[in-house]
Amino acid sequence: MSPTVRIAPSILSCDFARIGEELRRAEAAGADWHHIDVMDGHFVPNLTIGPPVVEAVAKAASIPLDVHLMIERPIDWVARYAKARPEVLTFHVEACAGLDEARATVRAVRDAGVPKVGVSLRPGTAIEALEPLLDVVDLVLVMSVEPGFGGQGVRPETLSKPRRLRQLGWRGIVEIDGGVNASTLGSCVEAGCDALVAGSALYNELDMTAAIARFRSLAAQAAQRGSHVA
Ligand code: DX5
Ligand code: ZN
């Protein structure tokens, strides 16, 4: 568990016509990671960006990339997305044809030299589905909304997952994605999350610097209330 909470604005809510400026806006505002949502129109009912754009974002960025693959059979794509040298490459356990393929995907991400391997799960997938992977991943990305679109509200029942991970004694990074804003982030951090993805709540703010500062102060207060956070 990290002593400080990482904040990852999701470029899904940025102005894609001005992506370089938007990346710099998030960096100047104090973001830790750029969260990059890759969707294939099959695993989720939306289509976003592919490898060339992720590589272009990587060239323009001066903070690490946190790439969230919402695509079928991620193992087939790991090498392509690893070319952008992300800090984190996360895939969905449901997108793999079984646990053996999920384990092979983790190995492929490591073999590609990506520093942190993440695994994610939809709101309807139980944490038990990825328990066998906890020893081999660095990050669990808990989806607090059905993946595919920004601007939805946190499903409160999904917060049982970070709680469960911390009860199990898991000390990796627990990231939460979907509906995170100044009103909801406290309960996420109290539940054990130490990385926060936010699209609309950060990119839609005129003053992202103030918004991130507010996130940090609310997260620090919540971390003190949450017994599991150092
Ligand atoms: C949703 C994406 C999220 C999305 C979050 O499927 O994975 O990263 O950008 O957007 P907000 O913060 O607006 O819910
Ligand atoms: Zn995401």
mmCIF file of C-alpha atoms and ligand atoms in Angstrom:
data_model
loop_
_atom_site.group_PDB
_atom_site.id
_atom_site.type_symbol
_atom_site.label_atom_id
_atom_site.label_comp_id
_atom_site.label_asym_id
_atom_site.label_seq_id
_atom_site.Cartn_x
_atom_site.Cartn_y
_atom_site.Cartn_z
ATOM 1 C CA MET A 1 0.000 0.000 0.000
ATOM 2 C CA SER A 2 1.297 3.410 -0.909
ATOM 3 C CA PRO A 3 1.373 5.997 1.900
ATOM 4 C CA THR A 4 0.083 8.597 -0.541
ATOM 5 C CA VAL A 5 -2.844 8.288 -2.879
ATOM 6 C CA ARG A 6 -2.067 8.451 -6.599
ATOM 7 C CA ILE A 7 -4.345 10.561 -8.778
ATOM 8 C CA ALA A 8 -4.859 9.550 -12.383
ATOM 9 C CA PRO A 9 -7.001 11.814 -14.586
ATOM 10 C CA SER A 10 -8.619 9.772 -17.358
ATOM 11 C CA ILE A 11 -8.076 11.229 -20.820
ATOM 12 C CA LEU A 12 -11.451 9.766 -21.809
ATOM 13 C CA SER A 13 -12.933 13.074 -20.634
ATOM 14 C CA CYS A 14 -10.330 15.341 -22.247
ATOM 15 C CA ASP A 15 -10.753 17.360 -25.436
ATOM 16 C CA PHE A 16 -9.335 14.851 -27.931
ATOM 17 C CA ALA A 17 -8.838 17.567 -30.550
ATOM 18 C CA ARG A 18 -6.289 19.194 -28.219
ATOM 19 C CA ILE A 19 -4.856 16.127 -26.543
ATOM 20 C CA GLY A 20 -1.275 17.424 -26.090
ATOM 21 C CA GLU A 21 -2.500 20.557 -24.321
ATOM 22 C CA GLU A 22 -4.861 18.495 -22.197
ATOM 23 C CA LEU A 23 -2.007 16.208 -21.089
ATOM 24 C CA ARG A 24 0.029 19.263 -20.102
ATOM 25 C CA ARG A 25 -2.965 20.690 -18.235
ATOM 26 C CA ALA A 26 -3.213 17.525 -16.117
ATOM 27 C CA GLU A 27 0.556 17.490 -15.515
ATOM 28 C CA ALA A 28 0.646 21.155 -14.459
ATOM 29 C CA ALA A 29 -2.291 20.431 -12.127
ATOM 30 C CA GLY A 30 -0.243 17.815 -10.270
ATOM 31 C CA ALA A 31 -1.518 14.507 -11.682
ATOM 32 C CA ASP A 32 0.556 11.399 -10.881
ATOM 33 C CA TRP A 33 -0.400 9.262 -13.891
ATOM 34 C CA HIS A 34 -2.337 9.722 -17.135
ATOM 35 C CA HIS A 35 -5.085 7.072 -17.179
ATOM 36 C CA ILE A 36 -5.597 5.842 -20.740
ATOM 37 C CA ASP A 37 -8.814 3.943 -21.534
ATOM 38 C CA VAL A 38 -8.451 1.554 -24.459
ATOM 39 C CA MET A 39 -11.776 0.078 -25.649
ATOM 40 C CA ASP A 40 -12.374 -2.283 -28.550
ATOM 41 C CA GLY A 41 -16.134 -2.137 -29.173
ATOM 42 C CA HIS A 42 -16.383 -5.840 -28.187
ATOM 43 C CA PHE A 43 -15.388 -6.220 -24.558
ATOM 44 C CA VAL A 44 -17.228 -2.946 -23.918
ATOM 45 C CA PRO A 45 -19.840 -1.216 -26.092
ATOM 46 C CA ASN A 46 -17.545 1.699 -26.938
ATOM 47 C CA LEU A 47 -14.448 2.258 -29.062
ATOM 48 C CA THR A 48 -11.687 4.668 -28.145
ATOM 49 C CA ILE A 49 -8.022 4.661 -29.079
ATOM 50 C CA GLY A 50 -5.461 2.114 -30.236
ATOM 51 C CA PRO A 51 -1.675 1.615 -30.153
ATOM 52 C CA PRO A 52 -0.572 4.530 -32.408
ATOM 53 C CA VAL A 53 -2.480 7.071 -30.319
ATOM 54 C CA VAL A 54 -1.251 5.565 -27.032
ATOM 55 C CA GLU A 55 2.319 5.812 -28.373
ATOM 56 C CA ALA A 56 1.734 9.432 -29.409
ATOM 57 C CA VAL A 57 0.370 10.190 -25.937
ATOM 58 C CA ALA A 58 3.447 8.556 -24.412
ATOM 59 C CA LYS A 59 5.736 10.794 -26.481
ATOM 60 C CA ALA A 60 3.842 13.913 -25.422
ATOM 61 C CA ALA A 61 3.566 12.950 -21.737
ATOM 62 C CA SER A 62 6.020 13.815 -18.987
ATOM 63 C CA ILE A 63 4.379 11.686 -16.264
ATOM 64 C CA PRO A 64 3.814 7.892 -16.370
ATOM 65 C CA LEU A 65 0.973 6.266 -18.283
ATOM 66 C CA ASP A 66 -1.578 4.005 -16.592
ATOM 67 C CA VAL A 67 -3.079 2.040 -19.479
ATOM 68 C CA HIS A 68 -6.432 0.313 -18.900
ATOM 69 C CA LEU A 69 -7.184 -2.251 -21.587
ATOM 70 C CA MET A 70 -10.899 -2.947 -22.020
ATOM 71 C CA ILE A 71 -10.350 -5.322 -24.913
ATOM 72 C CA GLU A 72 -10.951 -9.019 -25.647
ATOM 73 C CA ARG A 73 -7.968 -11.401 -25.498
ATOM 74 C CA PRO A 74 -5.523 -8.796 -24.168
ATOM 75 C CA ILE A 75 -2.653 -11.292 -24.473
ATOM 76 C CA ASP A 76 -2.724 -10.717 -28.248
ATOM 77 C CA TRP A 77 -2.127 -6.980 -27.740
ATOM 78 C CA VAL A 78 0.291 -6.744 -24.805
ATOM 79 C CA ALA A 79 3.412 -6.334 -26.961
ATOM 80 C CA ARG A 80 1.804 -3.531 -29.007
ATOM 81 C CA TYR A 81 0.723 -1.508 -25.971
ATOM 82 C CA ALA A 82 3.996 -2.163 -24.139
ATOM 83 C CA LYS A 83 5.791 -0.251 -26.930
ATOM 84 C CA ALA A 84 4.414 2.949 -25.379
ATOM 85 C CA ARG A 85 6.409 2.104 -22.197
ATOM 86 C CA PRO A 86 3.501 2.520 -19.764
ATOM 87 C CA GLU A 87 4.163 2.435 -16.015
ATOM 88 C CA VAL A 88 1.077 0.245 -15.545
ATOM 89 C CA LEU A 89 -0.625 -2.073 -18.037
ATOM 90 C CA THR A 90 -3.959 -3.398 -16.780
ATOM 91 C CA PHE A 91 -6.190 -6.007 -18.417
ATOM 92 C CA HIS A 92 -9.579 -7.450 -17.462
ATOM 93 C CA VAL A 93 -9.752 -10.929 -15.992
ATOM 94 C CA GLU A 94 -13.089 -11.468 -17.808
ATOM 95 C CA ALA A 95 -11.412 -10.772 -21.167
ATOM 96 C CA CYS A 96 -9.175 -13.836 -20.837
ATOM 97 C CA ALA A 97 -10.209 -17.384 -21.765
ATOM 98 C CA GLY A 98 -9.692 -18.737 -18.237
ATOM 99 C CA LEU A 99 -7.201 -18.399 -15.438
ATOM 100 C CA ASP A 100 -4.289 -19.983 -17.300
ATOM 101 C CA GLU A 101 -4.592 -17.364 -20.015
ATOM 102 C CA ALA A 102 -4.835 -14.623 -17.368
ATOM 103 C CA ARG A 103 -1.581 -15.917 -15.809
ATOM 104 C CA ALA A 104 0.036 -16.011 -19.257
ATOM 105 C CA THR A 105 -1.104 -12.421 -19.832
ATOM 106 C CA VAL A 106 0.565 -11.326 -16.597
ATOM 107 C CA ARG A 107 3.787 -13.030 -17.723
ATOM 108 C CA ALA A 108 3.566 -11.375 -21.143
ATOM 109 C CA VAL A 109 3.226 -7.927 -19.559
ATOM 110 C CA ARG A 110 6.256 -8.602 -17.329
ATOM 111 C CA ASP A 111 8.294 -10.037 -20.187
ATOM 112 C CA ALA A 112 7.532 -6.869 -22.164
ATOM 113 C CA GLY A 113 9.300 -4.882 -19.444
ATOM 114 C CA VAL A 114 6.277 -3.018 -18.061
ATOM 115 C CA PRO A 115 7.045 -2.059 -14.432
ATOM 116 C CA LYS A 116 3.549 -2.728 -13.006
ATOM 117 C CA VAL A 117 1.004 -5.338 -14.046
ATOM 118 C CA GLY A 118 -2.635 -4.636 -13.241
ATOM 119 C CA VAL A 119 -5.744 -6.775 -13.362
ATOM 120 C CA SER A 120 -9.263 -5.368 -13.399
ATOM 121 C CA LEU A 121 -12.765 -6.660 -12.863
ATOM 122 C CA ARG A 122 -16.262 -5.491 -13.746
ATOM 123 C CA PRO A 123 -18.782 -4.610 -11.021
ATOM 124 C CA GLY A 124 -20.497 -8.001 -11.462
ATOM 125 C CA THR A 125 -17.306 -10.071 -11.130
ATOM 126 C CA ALA A 126 -16.464 -11.352 -7.645
ATOM 127 C CA ILE A 127 -13.035 -10.671 -6.196
ATOM 128 C CA GLU A 128 -12.518 -14.455 -5.915
ATOM 129 C CA ALA A 129 -12.115 -14.505 -9.716
ATOM 130 C CA LEU A 130 -8.750 -12.812 -9.395
ATOM 131 C CA GLU A 131 -7.599 -14.057 -6.003
ATOM 132 C CA PRO A 132 -5.293 -16.618 -7.676
ATOM 133 C CA LEU A 133 -3.543 -13.719 -9.447
ATOM 134 C CA LEU A 134 -2.878 -11.570 -6.392
ATOM 135 C CA ASP A 135 0.600 -13.006 -5.898
ATOM 136 C CA VAL A 136 1.692 -12.042 -9.393
ATOM 137 C CA VAL A 137 0.163 -8.595 -10.019
ATOM 138 C CA ASP A 138 1.093 -5.164 -8.655
ATOM 139 C CA LEU A 139 -2.267 -3.456 -8.976
ATOM 140 C CA VAL A 140 -5.961 -4.337 -8.886
ATOM 141 C CA LEU A 141 -8.220 -1.938 -10.766
ATOM 142 C CA VAL A 142 -11.691 -2.134 -9.226
ATOM 143 C CA MET A 143 -14.373 -0.915 -11.650
ATOM 144 C CA SER A 144 -16.927 1.040 -9.674
ATOM 145 C CA VAL A 145 -19.085 1.445 -12.801
ATOM 146 C CA GLU A 146 -19.798 -0.811 -15.767
ATOM 147 C CA PRO A 147 -16.783 -0.140 -18.034
ATOM 148 C CA GLY A 148 -17.327 1.694 -21.300
ATOM 149 C CA PHE A 149 -18.277 5.262 -20.520
ATOM 150 C CA GLY A 150 -17.287 8.146 -18.283
ATOM 151 C CA GLY A 151 -19.726 10.219 -16.253
ATOM 152 C CA GLN A 152 -21.496 7.402 -14.353
ATOM 153 C CA GLY A 153 -22.004 7.151 -10.570
ATOM 154 C CA VAL A 154 -20.085 4.848 -8.188
ATOM 155 C CA ARG A 155 -21.951 1.630 -7.437
ATOM 156 C CA PRO A 156 -21.633 1.494 -3.638
ATOM 157 C CA GLU A 157 -21.582 -2.318 -3.515
ATOM 158 C CA THR A 158 -18.293 -2.363 -5.469
ATOM 159 C CA LEU A 159 -16.475 -0.862 -2.469
ATOM 160 C CA SER A 160 -16.673 -4.258 -0.772
ATOM 161 C CA LYS A 161 -13.852 -5.324 -3.144
ATOM 162 C CA PRO A 162 -11.104 -2.984 -1.909
ATOM 163 C CA ARG A 163 -12.211 -3.813 1.624
ATOM 164 C CA ARG A 164 -11.904 -7.530 0.903
ATOM 165 C CA LEU A 165 -8.464 -7.127 -0.690
ATOM 166 C CA ARG A 166 -7.173 -5.315 2.393
ATOM 167 C CA GLN A 167 -8.817 -7.888 4.706
ATOM 168 C CA LEU A 168 -6.898 -10.546 2.803
ATOM 169 C CA GLY A 169 -3.753 -8.598 3.665
ATOM 170 C CA TRP A 170 -3.024 -7.642 0.067
ATOM 171 C CA ARG A 171 -0.526 -4.767 0.001
ATOM 172 C CA GLY A 172 -0.449 -3.936 -3.701
ATOM 173 C CA ILE A 173 -2.023 -0.867 -5.284
ATOM 174 C CA VAL A 174 -5.839 -0.817 -5.293
ATOM 175 C CA GLU A 175 -7.097 1.579 -7.937
ATOM 176 C CA ILE A 176 -10.726 2.575 -8.372
ATOM 177 C CA ASP A 177 -12.246 3.720 -11.649
ATOM 178 C CA GLY A 178 -15.644 5.235 -12.393
ATOM 179 C CA GLY A 179 -17.654 7.979 -10.711
ATOM 180 C CA VAL A 180 -14.782 9.144 -8.513
ATOM 181 C CA ASN A 181 -15.247 12.773 -7.457
ATOM 182 C CA ALA A 182 -14.854 14.974 -4.375
ATOM 183 C CA SER A 183 -18.025 13.489 -2.845
ATOM 184 C CA THR A 184 -17.217 9.829 -3.457
ATOM 185 C CA LEU A 185 -13.441 9.562 -3.113
ATOM 186 C CA GLY A 186 -13.482 9.540 0.697
ATOM 187 C CA SER A 187 -15.437 6.284 0.866
ATOM 188 C CA CYS A 188 -13.134 4.775 -1.794
ATOM 189 C CA VAL A 189 -9.974 5.620 0.181
ATOM 190 C CA GLU A 190 -11.548 4.474 3.459
ATOM 191 C CA ALA A 191 -12.332 1.166 1.751
ATOM 192 C CA GLY A 192 -8.637 0.705 0.957
ATOM 193 C CA CYS A 193 -8.066 2.335 -2.442
ATOM 194 C CA ASP A 194 -4.758 4.129 -2.928
ATOM 195 C CA ALA A 195 -5.066 5.130 -6.587
ATOM 196 C CA LEU A 196 -7.985 7.174 -7.913
ATOM 197 C CA VAL A 197 -8.982 7.458 -11.559
ATOM 198 C CA ALA A 198 -11.221 10.394 -12.408
ATOM 199 C CA GLY A 199 -12.308 11.545 -15.837
ATOM 200 C CA SER A 200 -15.220 13.964 -15.728
ATOM 201 C CA ALA A 201 -14.524 15.185 -12.178
ATOM 202 C CA LEU A 202 -11.077 16.453 -13.208
ATOM 203 C CA TYR A 203 -11.087 17.203 -16.943
ATOM 204 C CA ASN A 204 -14.427 19.006 -16.771
ATOM 205 C CA GLU A 205 -13.056 21.404 -14.135
ATOM 206 C CA LEU A 206 -11.764 24.742 -15.402
ATOM 207 C CA ASP A 207 -9.265 24.786 -12.529
ATOM 208 C CA MET A 208 -7.840 21.257 -12.452
ATOM 209 C CA THR A 209 -5.060 22.330 -10.080
ATOM 210 C CA ALA A 210 -7.613 23.245 -7.417
ATOM 211 C CA ALA A 211 -9.587 20.070 -8.117
ATOM 212 C CA ILE A 212 -6.530 17.828 -7.640
ATOM 213 C CA ALA A 213 -5.485 19.724 -4.508
ATOM 214 C CA ARG A 214 -8.983 19.122 -3.109
ATOM 215 C CA PHE A 215 -8.760 15.424 -4.042
ATOM 216 C CA ARG A 216 -5.439 15.151 -2.206
ATOM 217 C CA SER A 217 -6.680 16.817 0.945
ATOM 218 C CA LEU A 218 -9.901 14.747 1.045
ATOM 219 C CA ALA A 219 -7.905 11.571 0.360
ATOM 220 C CA ALA A 220 -5.465 12.329 3.182
ATOM 221 C CA GLN A 221 -8.347 12.855 5.617
ATOM 222 C CA ALA A 222 -10.022 9.625 4.494
ATOM 223 C CA ALA A 223 -6.740 7.688 4.742
ATOM 224 C CA GLN A 224 -6.510 8.678 8.400
ATOM 225 C CA ARG A 225 -10.047 7.385 8.988
ATOM 226 C CA GLY A 226 -9.405 4.120 7.116
ATOM 227 C CA SER A 227 -7.727 1.757 9.539
ATOM 228 C CA HIS A 228 -5.930 -0.280 6.835
ATOM 229 C CA VAL A 229 -4.083 2.664 5.230
ATOM 230 C CA ALA A 230 -0.608 3.410 6.557
HETATM 231 C C1 DX5 B 1 -14.852 3.856 -17.846
HETATM 232 C C2 DX5 B 1 -13.383 4.191 -17.823
HETATM 233 C C3 DX5 B 1 -13.041 5.263 -16.869
HETATM 234 C C4 DX5 B 1 -13.691 6.593 -17.137
HETATM 235 C C5 DX5 B 1 -14.039 7.203 -15.809
HETATM 236 O O1 DX5 B 1 -15.060 2.633 -18.474
HETATM 237 O O2 DX5 B 1 -12.594 3.056 -17.490
HETATM 238 O O3 DX5 B 1 -11.626 5.417 -16.726
HETATM 239 O O4 DX5 B 1 -12.879 7.500 -17.844
HETATM 240 O O5 DX5 B 1 -14.776 8.356 -16.022
HETATM 241 P P1 DX5 B 1 -15.507 9.112 -14.838
HETATM 242 O O6 DX5 B 1 -14.470 9.483 -13.846
HETATM 243 O O7 DX5 B 1 -16.124 10.292 -15.527
HETATM 244 O O8 DX5 B 1 -16.529 8.170 -14.251
HETATM 245 ZN ZN ZN B 2 -10.359 3.316 -16.951
#
